[in-house]
Amino acid sequence: MWRPGGIDRSTSLLIGLIVLSLTLLTVDLRASGAGVGATLREGVQGVLSPVQRAVSTATKPFAGFVESLSDLFSVNADNNRLRERVLELEQEVDRLRSLENRVREFEVLLGVVTPAGLDTITAEVLAVGISEFDHIRVISKGRNDGIGVGMPVIDEGGLVGRVVSVTATTAHVRLVVDPIETVAVRVERTGETGWLSGRGSGPMILELLNTDAAVLAGDILVTADGKYPSGIPVATVVRAARSEVGFSLRTEATPSAALSRIDLVYVLVYTQDSPGITVDDGSGRIPVVVPEDPGDRTSGESEEEPVTTTTTSVPDDPTP
Amino acid sequence: MRTRHVLIAAAVLLVAVILQTSLFARIRPFDVAPALTALVLVGYARHFPPETAMLLGFGAGLLQDLLAVSPLGLWALVMTAVAYATVRFRGRIEEDFKLMTPFVFAVTFGGLFLFAVLGTIFGEKTLADGGAVKKLLMPAIYNAVLSLAVLPFTAWTIGASRRPGTEFRL
């Protein structure tokens, strides 16, 4: 084989493999998640997912032991903090009960189906991404179980992420904290809308435009986007902030879901393209989309696509 | 070197990839896991001929690509570079074995940094990650510590031995 003078065999091979890698990169990016790359991925993941499942199960006791060791140090502090929190929450619950009743009345009037009304698929987290930069979780359900790309994934805390690729038996979930992800959100207390961007590690960035009200530490942010059903808790504001003239409000929020310790998740059977009617309530905020015919939807019974959503189109004139 | 050694190395790399994605999903001190596959690759690249080492790196990287959602070829390129760096520097490291731990740290950090840069170029926003520095440094530190156990293990699996003042031989 011809080689330029001064380049040894290993360097030639290195150059060849780099060229091959770049070719693969180009071909895969052009295929946009389809083509030979997708077929190979599905094959490999199909073969290895049972092994990952077995290893994950077998090592669970050991991993649990290590986890509990690290937890031991923070148990006392956690107990005190949680006691105080319980008292606060008991008061909060009383207030929320009355609000909940009121919301139900409005929902009945509007025909809105809440995320709780969607079908869910329970799945176990089998594996994580290859590197610390992959904000990915592999879950134990796939296409055969009814999971599709784009479906939102939640845990008991709130939004975990969304499905970005599916094989027959597994699915990849991209976490909301991934720098690629941006979620349209609404501040639950004030109703102001904006977006929340992941940063990989640490708190997420909340940006609100045209906001009159300040956000406070502890404000809960819920989804307000066609990509996700509305009303799912996404994050809690860490730092209070007020918008300055001519600038958007920008602050930080921590994810509601326990992303570093996800074990079981729920995939919402929901797609962005579900039909709906946009209802502009005249408030200048993101309009709500309600189903054309909500019908009688109960969890686990509906065969139709769920339709509750909101759109991200913000009216030109945000003033009420 | 025999085909059997290469097959053993490939099998151990496969196990490393599986452990990386399953066991280290839960055991994550300071919320970061080691880059086990890179470490195991360094362990084998010390002993194999350069071409074999780089092909092993390319294969391990390709396997990682197939399990990830990042573009195909990204990890293949990075792991090939890790194998190449090991092959290039192994002579010096074997002369002064104290250099091994710093080398593992450097090559892991370098590999992850290359991945982060390439990932950003190819649209993964990797360097936009708020904890990028921690995610580059911590796995490198873990790998440096784990190298004290993993490198002898990889040498043992292929029956590599070393006498003072000589190179490893299979």
Short mmCIF file of C-alpha atoms in Angstrom, two decimals:
data_model
loop_
_atom_site.label_atom_id
_atom_site.label_comp_id
_atom_site.label_asym_id
_atom_site.label_seq_id
_atom_site.Cartn_x
_atom_site.Cartn_y
_atom_site.Cartn_z
CA MET A 1 0.00 0.00 0.00
CA TRP A 2 1.27 3.49 -0.85
CA ARG A 3 2.20 5.64 2.09
CA PRO A 4 3.71 9.12 2.07
CA GLY A 5 7.25 9.13 3.34
CA GLY A 6 7.62 9.51 7.10
CA ILE A 7 4.17 8.13 7.93
CA ASP A 8 4.25 4.74 9.59
CA ARG A 9 1.61 2.04 9.34
CA SER A 10 -0.14 2.91 12.59
CA THR A 11 -0.46 6.58 11.60
CA SER A 12 -1.81 5.57 8.19
CA LEU A 13 -4.36 3.34 9.89
CA LEU A 14 -5.27 6.18 12.28
CA ILE A 15 -5.91 8.49 9.34
CA GLY A 16 -7.96 5.78 7.62
CA LEU A 17 -10.08 5.16 10.70
CA ILE A 18 -10.62 8.90 11.25
CA VAL A 19 -11.79 9.25 7.64
CA LEU A 20 -14.08 6.23 8.13
CA SER A 21 -15.49 7.73 11.35
CA LEU A 22 -16.14 11.08 9.68
CA THR A 23 -17.82 9.31 6.77
CA LEU A 24 -20.06 7.42 9.19
CA LEU A 25 -20.84 10.68 11.00
CA THR A 26 -21.80 12.41 7.77
CA VAL A 27 -23.90 9.52 6.51
CA ASP A 28 -25.67 9.13 9.87
CA LEU A 29 -26.38 12.84 10.20
CA ARG A 30 -27.73 12.98 6.65
CA ALA A 31 -29.94 9.97 7.33
CA SER A 32 -31.44 11.85 10.34
CA GLY A 33 -31.94 8.82 12.52
CA ALA A 34 -32.99 6.49 9.69
CA GLY A 35 -31.08 4.28 7.24
CA VAL A 36 -28.41 1.71 7.95
CA GLY A 37 -27.36 3.40 11.20
CA ALA A 38 -30.84 3.06 12.63
CA THR A 39 -31.06 -0.59 11.58
CA LEU A 40 -27.69 -1.36 13.16
CA ARG A 41 -28.65 0.52 16.33
CA GLU A 42 -31.89 -1.38 16.62
CA GLY A 43 -30.10 -4.70 16.11
CA VAL A 44 -27.36 -4.03 18.67
CA GLN A 45 -29.74 -2.55 21.22
CA GLY A 46 -32.12 -5.47 20.71
CA VAL A 47 -29.33 -7.93 21.44
CA LEU A 48 -27.76 -6.05 24.33
CA SER A 49 -30.85 -4.78 26.15
CA PRO A 50 -31.60 -8.20 27.75
CA VAL A 51 -27.97 -8.32 28.92
CA GLN A 52 -28.22 -4.78 30.30
CA ARG A 53 -31.47 -5.74 32.00
CA ALA A 54 -29.86 -8.84 33.56
CA VAL A 55 -26.77 -6.92 34.74
CA SER A 56 -28.94 -4.11 36.07
CA THR A 57 -31.05 -6.60 38.06
CA ALA A 58 -28.08 -8.61 39.28
CA THR A 59 -26.14 -5.58 40.46
CA LYS A 60 -29.13 -3.82 42.03
CA PRO A 61 -28.50 -5.11 45.58
CA PHE A 62 -24.84 -4.07 45.40
CA ALA A 63 -25.68 -0.70 43.89
CA GLY A 64 -28.41 -0.24 46.47
CA PHE A 65 -25.93 -0.97 49.26
CA VAL A 66 -23.51 1.63 47.93
CA GLU A 67 -26.35 4.12 47.55
CA SER A 68 -27.59 3.54 51.08
CA LEU A 69 -24.06 4.05 52.42
CA SER A 70 -23.86 7.44 50.81
CA ASP A 71 -27.39 8.25 51.99
CA LEU A 72 -26.55 7.49 55.63
CA PHE A 73 -24.71 10.76 56.11
CA SER A 74 -27.59 12.91 55.06
CA VAL A 75 -30.44 11.03 56.78
CA ASN A 76 -30.63 13.13 59.97
CA ALA A 77 -30.54 16.45 58.20
CA ASP A 78 -33.10 15.14 55.73
CA ASN A 79 -35.42 14.03 58.56
CA ASN A 80 -35.51 17.47 60.16
CA ARG A 81 -35.95 19.18 56.84
CA LEU A 82 -38.73 16.78 55.86
CA ARG A 83 -40.62 17.30 59.15
CA GLU A 84 -40.72 21.02 58.54
CA ARG A 85 -41.72 20.39 54.97
CA VAL A 86 -44.59 18.10 56.02
CA LEU A 87 -46.07 20.87 58.16
CA GLU A 88 -45.82 23.31 55.29
CA LEU A 89 -47.32 20.85 52.87
CA GLU A 90 -50.27 20.04 55.13
CA GLN A 91 -51.23 23.70 55.03
CA GLU A 92 -50.62 23.75 51.31
CA VAL A 93 -52.80 20.70 50.76
CA ASP A 94 -55.81 22.37 52.37
CA ARG A 95 -55.39 25.35 50.10
CA LEU A 96 -54.87 23.19 47.03
CA ARG A 97 -57.96 21.07 47.70
CA SER A 98 -60.19 24.06 47.27
CA LEU A 99 -58.23 25.16 44.20
CA GLU A 100 -58.44 21.66 42.75
CA ASN A 101 -62.20 21.66 42.99
CA ARG A 102 -62.31 24.97 41.23
CA VAL A 103 -59.97 23.73 38.47
CA ARG A 104 -62.14 20.66 37.95
CA GLU A 105 -65.14 22.88 37.43
CA PHE A 106 -63.23 24.87 34.80
CA GLU A 107 -61.97 21.70 33.13
CA VAL A 108 -65.47 20.38 32.82
CA LEU A 109 -66.50 23.68 31.27
CA LEU A 110 -63.61 23.68 28.77
CA GLY A 111 -63.51 19.96 28.11
CA VAL A 112 -59.79 19.87 28.94
CA VAL A 113 -58.31 16.47 29.66
CA THR A 114 -55.48 16.65 32.19
CA PRO A 115 -52.30 14.59 31.85
CA ALA A 116 -53.74 12.31 34.50
CA GLY A 117 -56.37 11.32 31.95
CA LEU A 118 -53.80 10.04 29.47
CA ASP A 119 -52.89 6.41 29.06
CA THR A 120 -49.54 5.66 30.65
CA ILE A 121 -47.00 2.90 30.15
CA THR A 122 -44.86 2.03 33.13
CA ALA A 123 -41.23 1.28 32.37
CA GLU A 124 -38.06 0.59 34.26
CA VAL A 125 -34.79 2.39 33.65
CA LEU A 126 -32.33 -0.18 32.28
CA ALA A 127 -29.30 1.86 31.43
CA VAL A 128 -27.81 5.31 31.17
CA GLY A 129 -25.99 7.06 28.36
CA ILE A 130 -22.48 6.08 27.39
CA SER A 131 -20.83 9.20 28.75
CA GLU A 132 -21.60 11.90 31.27
CA PHE A 133 -22.50 14.16 28.36
CA ASP A 134 -25.29 11.82 27.20
CA HIS A 135 -28.39 12.85 29.15
CA ILE A 136 -30.11 9.67 28.13
CA ARG A 137 -31.94 6.87 29.93
CA VAL A 138 -32.75 3.54 28.30
CA ILE A 139 -36.14 2.24 29.43
CA SER A 140 -37.49 -1.30 29.38
CA LYS A 141 -40.42 -0.73 27.03
CA GLY A 142 -40.35 -0.13 23.31
CA ARG A 143 -42.36 -0.15 20.13
CA ASN A 144 -43.99 -3.49 20.97
CA ASP A 145 -45.47 -1.90 24.09
CA GLY A 146 -46.90 1.07 22.22
CA ILE A 147 -44.12 3.59 22.81
CA GLY A 148 -43.37 6.07 20.05
CA VAL A 149 -40.85 8.83 19.44
CA GLY A 150 -41.77 12.13 21.07
CA MET A 151 -43.85 10.70 23.92
CA PRO A 152 -43.36 12.50 27.23
CA VAL A 153 -41.86 10.60 30.15
CA ILE A 154 -42.65 11.49 33.75
CA ASP A 155 -41.98 10.17 37.22
CA GLU A 156 -43.77 10.91 40.47
CA GLY A 157 -41.98 14.27 40.68
CA GLY A 158 -42.71 15.59 37.22
CA LEU A 159 -41.38 15.68 33.68
CA VAL A 160 -38.35 13.47 33.07
CA GLY A 161 -37.93 13.97 29.33
CA ARG A 162 -39.18 12.58 26.05
CA VAL A 163 -38.61 9.52 23.94
CA VAL A 164 -36.08 10.20 21.17
CA SER A 165 -35.62 6.73 19.70
CA VAL A 166 -37.40 3.42 19.97
CA THR A 167 -36.51 -0.19 19.29
CA ALA A 168 -38.85 -3.14 19.55
CA THR A 169 -38.15 -3.65 23.24
CA THR A 170 -36.43 -0.50 24.52
CA ALA A 171 -36.58 3.24 24.15
CA HIS A 172 -34.13 6.09 24.66
CA VAL A 173 -35.35 9.00 26.74
CA ARG A 174 -33.61 12.36 26.47
CA LEU A 175 -33.76 14.12 29.85
CA VAL A 176 -35.16 17.64 30.12
CA VAL A 177 -31.80 18.86 31.42
CA ASP A 178 -30.06 18.06 28.12
CA PRO A 179 -28.71 21.31 26.60
CA ILE A 180 -30.57 20.42 23.39
CA GLU A 181 -33.93 20.44 25.18
CA THR A 182 -36.12 23.49 25.61
CA VAL A 183 -39.53 23.22 27.25
CA ALA A 184 -42.22 25.87 27.07
CA VAL A 185 -43.44 26.39 30.62
CA ARG A 186 -45.98 28.36 32.61
CA VAL A 187 -45.42 29.72 36.10
CA GLU A 188 -48.20 27.99 37.98
CA ARG A 189 -48.77 30.86 40.41
CA THR A 190 -48.95 33.71 37.92
CA GLY A 191 -49.76 32.01 34.63
CA GLU A 192 -46.85 33.76 32.87
CA THR A 193 -45.28 31.73 30.09
CA GLY A 194 -41.73 31.31 28.93
CA TRP A 195 -39.23 28.58 28.30
CA LEU A 196 -36.89 26.45 30.27
CA SER A 197 -33.56 25.31 28.83
CA GLY A 198 -31.44 22.44 30.04
CA ARG A 199 -27.78 22.94 30.86
CA GLY A 200 -26.78 19.34 31.42
CA SER A 201 -25.72 19.79 35.01
CA GLY A 202 -26.97 22.17 37.64
CA PRO A 203 -30.12 24.26 37.52
CA MET A 204 -32.01 24.87 34.29
CA ILE A 205 -32.43 28.37 32.86
CA LEU A 206 -35.89 29.94 32.91
CA GLU A 207 -36.59 32.83 30.59
CA LEU A 208 -39.85 34.76 30.56
CA LEU A 209 -40.74 37.45 28.03
CA ASN A 210 -43.30 40.21 28.47
CA THR A 211 -43.78 39.36 32.09
CA ASP A 212 -45.29 41.80 34.55
CA ALA A 213 -45.02 39.64 37.64
CA ALA A 214 -41.84 38.58 39.37
CA VAL A 215 -41.08 34.93 39.93
CA LEU A 216 -40.36 33.78 43.45
CA ALA A 217 -38.14 31.05 44.79
CA GLY A 218 -40.32 27.95 45.07
CA ASP A 219 -42.61 28.85 42.15
CA ILE A 220 -43.58 25.73 40.30
CA LEU A 221 -43.17 25.62 36.52
CA VAL A 222 -45.49 23.40 34.53
CA THR A 223 -45.51 22.44 30.87
CA ALA A 224 -47.23 24.70 28.39
CA ASP A 225 -46.17 23.29 25.06
CA GLY A 226 -47.53 21.26 22.16
CA LYS A 227 -44.57 18.92 22.68
CA TYR A 228 -45.99 17.96 26.08
CA PRO A 229 -49.45 17.88 27.63
CA SER A 230 -49.97 21.01 29.66
CA GLY A 231 -49.79 21.07 33.43
CA ILE A 232 -46.97 18.61 34.11
CA PRO A 233 -44.58 19.96 36.78
CA VAL A 234 -41.15 20.51 35.21
CA ALA A 235 -39.10 22.49 37.68
CA THR A 236 -39.09 24.71 40.73
CA VAL A 237 -37.65 28.22 40.66
CA VAL A 238 -34.51 28.49 42.76
CA ARG A 239 -33.94 32.23 42.74
CA ALA A 240 -36.53 35.02 42.71
CA ALA A 241 -36.26 37.41 39.79
CA ARG A 242 -38.01 40.39 38.27
CA SER A 243 -37.84 41.47 34.66
CA GLU A 244 -35.98 44.62 33.84
CA VAL A 245 -37.21 47.14 31.29
CA GLY A 246 -36.36 45.94 27.80
CA PHE A 247 -35.01 42.63 29.00
CA SER A 248 -36.49 39.24 29.59
CA LEU A 249 -36.68 37.76 33.04
CA ARG A 250 -33.99 35.15 33.49
CA THR A 251 -33.44 32.92 36.48
CA GLU A 252 -32.69 29.35 37.49
CA ALA A 253 -34.89 26.37 38.30
CA THR A 254 -34.24 22.82 39.43
CA PRO A 255 -36.02 19.87 37.79
CA SER A 256 -39.00 18.47 39.68
CA ALA A 257 -38.20 14.87 38.74
CA ALA A 258 -35.45 13.06 40.61
CA LEU A 259 -33.34 12.78 37.46
CA SER A 260 -30.22 11.41 39.10
CA ARG A 261 -32.13 8.51 40.64
CA ILE A 262 -34.83 7.53 38.25
CA ASP A 263 -35.89 3.92 38.57
CA LEU A 264 -39.47 3.67 37.34
CA VAL A 265 -40.99 6.07 34.86
CA TYR A 266 -44.33 6.55 33.15
CA VAL A 267 -44.51 7.15 29.43
CA LEU A 268 -47.53 9.23 28.49
CA VAL A 269 -49.28 7.99 25.38
CA TYR A 270 -49.37 11.40 23.80
CA THR A 271 -48.28 12.89 20.51
CA GLN A 272 -47.72 16.47 19.50
CA ASP A 273 -49.78 16.17 16.33
CA SER A 274 -53.02 15.37 18.09
CA PRO A 275 -55.91 17.43 16.70
CA GLY A 276 -57.31 20.21 18.79
CA ILE A 277 -59.02 23.57 18.76
CA THR A 278 -57.03 26.61 19.84
CA VAL A 279 -58.86 28.67 22.38
CA ASP A 280 -57.51 32.15 22.90
CA ASP A 281 -58.81 33.28 26.25
CA GLY A 282 -57.88 36.86 25.48
CA SER A 283 -55.37 37.00 28.27
CA GLY A 284 -52.44 37.39 25.90
CA ARG A 285 -50.89 34.18 27.17
CA ILE A 286 -50.25 30.98 25.29
CA PRO A 287 -53.61 29.79 24.04
CA VAL A 288 -55.01 26.53 25.29
CA VAL A 289 -55.87 23.75 22.88
CA VAL A 290 -58.84 21.66 23.81
CA PRO A 291 -60.14 18.51 22.15
CA GLU A 292 -62.76 18.76 19.43
CA ASP A 293 -64.71 16.05 21.13
CA PRO A 294 -63.33 15.13 24.49
CA GLY A 295 -65.67 12.19 24.85
CA ASP A 296 -65.33 9.90 27.79
CA ARG A 297 -61.65 9.24 28.37
CA THR A 298 -60.48 7.15 31.23
CA SER A 299 -57.00 5.85 31.83
CA GLY A 300 -56.28 2.63 30.04
CA GLU A 301 -59.49 2.62 28.05
CA SER A 302 -58.98 5.13 25.30
CA GLU A 303 -57.76 3.92 21.93
CA GLU A 304 -57.73 7.38 20.40
CA GLU A 305 -54.72 9.66 20.43
CA PRO A 306 -54.82 11.92 23.46
CA VAL A 307 -55.49 15.48 22.47
CA THR A 308 -54.96 17.81 25.39
CA THR A 309 -52.20 20.23 24.62
CA THR A 310 -51.21 23.84 24.37
CA THR A 311 -49.48 25.58 21.54
CA THR A 312 -46.36 27.69 21.72
CA SER A 313 -47.65 30.44 19.44
CA VAL A 314 -47.65 33.61 21.45
CA PRO A 315 -50.01 36.34 20.24
CA ASP A 316 -48.40 39.47 18.85
CA ASP A 317 -50.02 41.69 21.37
CA PRO A 318 -49.54 40.15 24.78
CA THR A 319 -51.54 42.72 26.64
CA PRO A 320 -54.91 41.48 27.91
CA MET B 1 -0.39 -12.35 20.03
CA ARG B 2 -3.08 -14.78 19.14
CA THR B 3 -6.61 -14.43 17.89
CA ARG B 4 -7.75 -15.74 21.25
CA HIS B 5 -6.23 -12.70 22.98
CA VAL B 6 -8.05 -10.32 20.67
CA LEU B 7 -11.33 -12.14 21.25
CA ILE B 8 -10.83 -11.97 25.02
CA ALA B 9 -10.06 -8.26 24.77
CA ALA B 10 -13.17 -7.70 22.65
CA ALA B 11 -15.30 -9.63 25.15
CA VAL B 12 -13.94 -7.65 28.13
CA LEU B 13 -14.54 -4.39 26.26
CA LEU B 14 -18.12 -5.50 25.62
CA VAL B 15 -18.58 -6.22 29.33
CA ALA B 16 -17.08 -2.79 30.12
CA VAL B 17 -19.60 -1.08 27.85
CA ILE B 18 -22.46 -2.98 29.50
CA LEU B 19 -21.21 -2.16 33.00
CA GLN B 20 -20.74 1.44 31.98
CA THR B 21 -24.39 1.75 31.02
CA SER B 22 -25.95 -0.45 33.71
CA LEU B 23 -23.94 -0.72 36.94
CA PHE B 24 -22.68 2.85 36.75
CA ALA B 25 -26.21 4.08 36.21
CA ARG B 26 -26.56 3.69 39.99
CA ILE B 27 -23.07 3.89 41.39
CA ARG B 28 -22.17 7.47 40.64
CA PRO B 29 -20.10 9.18 43.31
CA PHE B 30 -20.70 12.94 43.01
CA ASP B 31 -23.14 12.10 40.22
CA VAL B 32 -20.39 11.13 37.78
CA ALA B 33 -19.28 7.67 36.65
CA PRO B 34 -15.88 6.49 35.42
CA ALA B 35 -15.19 6.10 31.71
CA LEU B 36 -14.64 2.37 32.09
CA THR B 37 -14.50 1.47 28.39
CA ALA B 38 -11.70 3.97 27.75
CA LEU B 39 -9.77 2.59 30.70
CA VAL B 40 -10.11 -1.03 29.56
CA LEU B 41 -9.07 0.03 26.06
CA VAL B 42 -5.91 1.65 27.44
CA GLY B 43 -5.25 -1.60 29.32
CA TYR B 44 -5.29 -3.64 26.10
CA ALA B 45 -3.71 -1.03 23.82
CA ARG B 46 -0.57 -1.27 26.00
CA HIS B 47 -0.03 -4.85 24.91
CA PHE B 48 -1.36 -5.30 21.40
CA PRO B 49 0.33 -4.34 18.12
CA PRO B 50 -0.60 -0.75 17.08
CA GLU B 51 -2.98 -1.79 14.29
CA THR B 52 -4.84 -4.27 16.50
CA ALA B 53 -5.07 -1.74 19.31
CA MET B 54 -6.56 0.92 17.07
CA LEU B 55 -9.01 -1.50 15.46
CA LEU B 56 -10.09 -2.57 18.95
CA GLY B 57 -10.57 1.09 19.85
CA PHE B 58 -12.55 1.74 16.71
CA GLY B 59 -14.74 -1.32 17.38
CA ALA B 60 -15.36 -0.39 21.01
CA GLY B 61 -16.22 3.15 19.98
CA LEU B 62 -18.58 1.94 17.28
CA LEU B 63 -20.34 -0.26 19.82
CA GLN B 64 -20.75 2.77 22.08
CA ASP B 65 -22.12 4.75 19.14
CA LEU B 66 -24.68 2.04 18.47
CA LEU B 67 -25.86 2.19 22.08
CA ALA B 68 -25.94 5.97 22.21
CA VAL B 69 -28.11 8.53 20.45
CA SER B 70 -25.18 10.66 19.33
CA PRO B 71 -24.18 10.49 15.64
CA LEU B 72 -22.61 7.20 14.54
CA GLY B 73 -18.82 7.43 14.35
CA LEU B 74 -18.30 10.02 17.09
CA TRP B 75 -17.19 7.57 19.76
CA ALA B 76 -15.42 5.42 17.14
CA LEU B 77 -13.19 8.38 16.31
CA VAL B 78 -12.57 9.24 19.96
CA MET B 79 -11.71 5.69 21.02
CA THR B 80 -9.41 5.24 18.01
CA ALA B 81 -7.58 8.38 19.15
CA VAL B 82 -7.35 7.00 22.72
CA ALA B 83 -5.85 3.75 21.41
CA TYR B 84 -3.42 5.67 19.19
CA ALA B 85 -2.27 7.88 22.07
CA THR B 86 -1.69 4.78 24.22
CA VAL B 87 0.29 3.08 21.47
CA ARG B 88 2.41 6.20 20.94
CA PHE B 89 3.27 6.72 24.59
CA ARG B 90 3.39 3.17 25.92
CA GLY B 91 7.14 2.81 25.45
CA ARG B 92 7.84 5.76 27.71
CA ILE B 93 5.23 4.65 30.26
CA GLU B 94 6.63 1.14 30.50
CA GLU B 95 10.07 2.62 31.14
CA ASP B 96 8.76 4.59 34.10
CA PHE B 97 5.65 2.89 35.42
CA LYS B 98 4.91 5.80 37.77
CA LEU B 99 3.74 7.68 34.70
CA MET B 100 0.90 5.23 34.12
CA THR B 101 -1.65 6.84 36.46
CA PRO B 102 -1.05 10.39 35.17
CA PHE B 103 -1.18 9.00 31.65
CA VAL B 104 -4.56 7.33 32.25
CA PHE B 105 -5.84 10.61 33.67
CA ALA B 106 -4.55 12.56 30.68
CA VAL B 107 -5.76 10.17 28.01
CA THR B 108 -9.25 9.88 29.58
CA PHE B 109 -9.53 13.64 29.92
CA GLY B 110 -8.23 14.11 26.38
CA GLY B 111 -10.65 11.53 24.96
CA LEU B 112 -13.65 13.08 26.70
CA PHE B 113 -12.55 16.55 25.67
CA LEU B 114 -12.28 15.42 22.06
CA PHE B 115 -15.76 13.90 22.34
CA ALA B 116 -17.10 17.15 23.80
CA VAL B 117 -15.56 19.27 21.04
CA LEU B 118 -16.67 16.96 18.24
CA GLY B 119 -20.11 16.58 19.81
CA THR B 120 -20.50 20.35 19.85
CA ILE B 121 -19.36 20.61 16.23
CA PHE B 122 -21.88 17.95 15.23
CA GLY B 123 -24.80 19.65 16.99
CA GLU B 124 -24.90 17.89 20.36
CA LYS B 125 -24.29 21.10 22.37
CA THR B 126 -21.92 19.07 24.54
CA LEU B 127 -19.76 21.98 25.65
CA ALA B 128 -22.88 23.96 26.57
CA ASP B 129 -23.28 21.53 29.47
CA GLY B 130 -23.16 23.48 32.74
CA GLY B 131 -21.04 20.79 34.39
CA ALA B 132 -18.71 20.18 31.45
CA VAL B 133 -15.52 20.67 33.44
CA LYS B 134 -16.68 18.30 36.17
CA LYS B 135 -17.75 15.74 33.56
CA LEU B 136 -14.32 15.91 31.95
CA LEU B 137 -12.30 15.87 35.15
CA MET B 138 -14.13 13.41 37.42
CA PRO B 139 -14.16 10.38 35.06
CA ALA B 140 -10.47 11.03 34.41
CA ILE B 141 -9.77 11.02 38.15
CA TYR B 142 -11.85 7.86 38.68
CA ASN B 143 -10.06 6.17 35.79
CA ALA B 144 -6.67 7.11 37.23
CA VAL B 145 -7.65 5.49 40.54
CA LEU B 146 -9.30 2.46 38.94
CA SER B 147 -6.29 1.92 36.67
CA LEU B 148 -4.46 0.43 39.65
CA ALA B 149 -6.89 -2.52 39.54
CA VAL B 150 -8.12 -2.56 35.94
CA LEU B 151 -4.78 -2.47 34.14
CA PRO B 152 -3.35 -5.52 35.97
CA PHE B 153 -6.68 -7.26 35.31
CA THR B 154 -6.55 -6.62 31.56
CA ALA B 155 -2.94 -7.78 31.47
CA TRP B 156 -3.94 -10.93 33.35
CA THR B 157 -6.82 -11.77 30.99
CA ILE B 158 -4.44 -12.03 28.04
CA GLY B 159 -1.57 -13.52 30.00
CA ALA B 160 0.70 -10.50 29.51
CA SER B 161 3.72 -10.39 31.76
CA ARG B 162 6.39 -7.85 32.46
CA ARG B 163 9.86 -8.18 33.74
CA PRO B 164 11.66 -5.13 35.06
CA GLY B 165 13.37 -3.26 32.25
CA THR B 166 11.57 -5.16 29.49
CA GLU B 167 8.48 -4.53 27.46
CA PHE B 168 5.26 -6.43 27.98
CA ARG B 169 5.10 -9.61 26.00
CA LEU B 170 2.26 -11.88 25.13
#
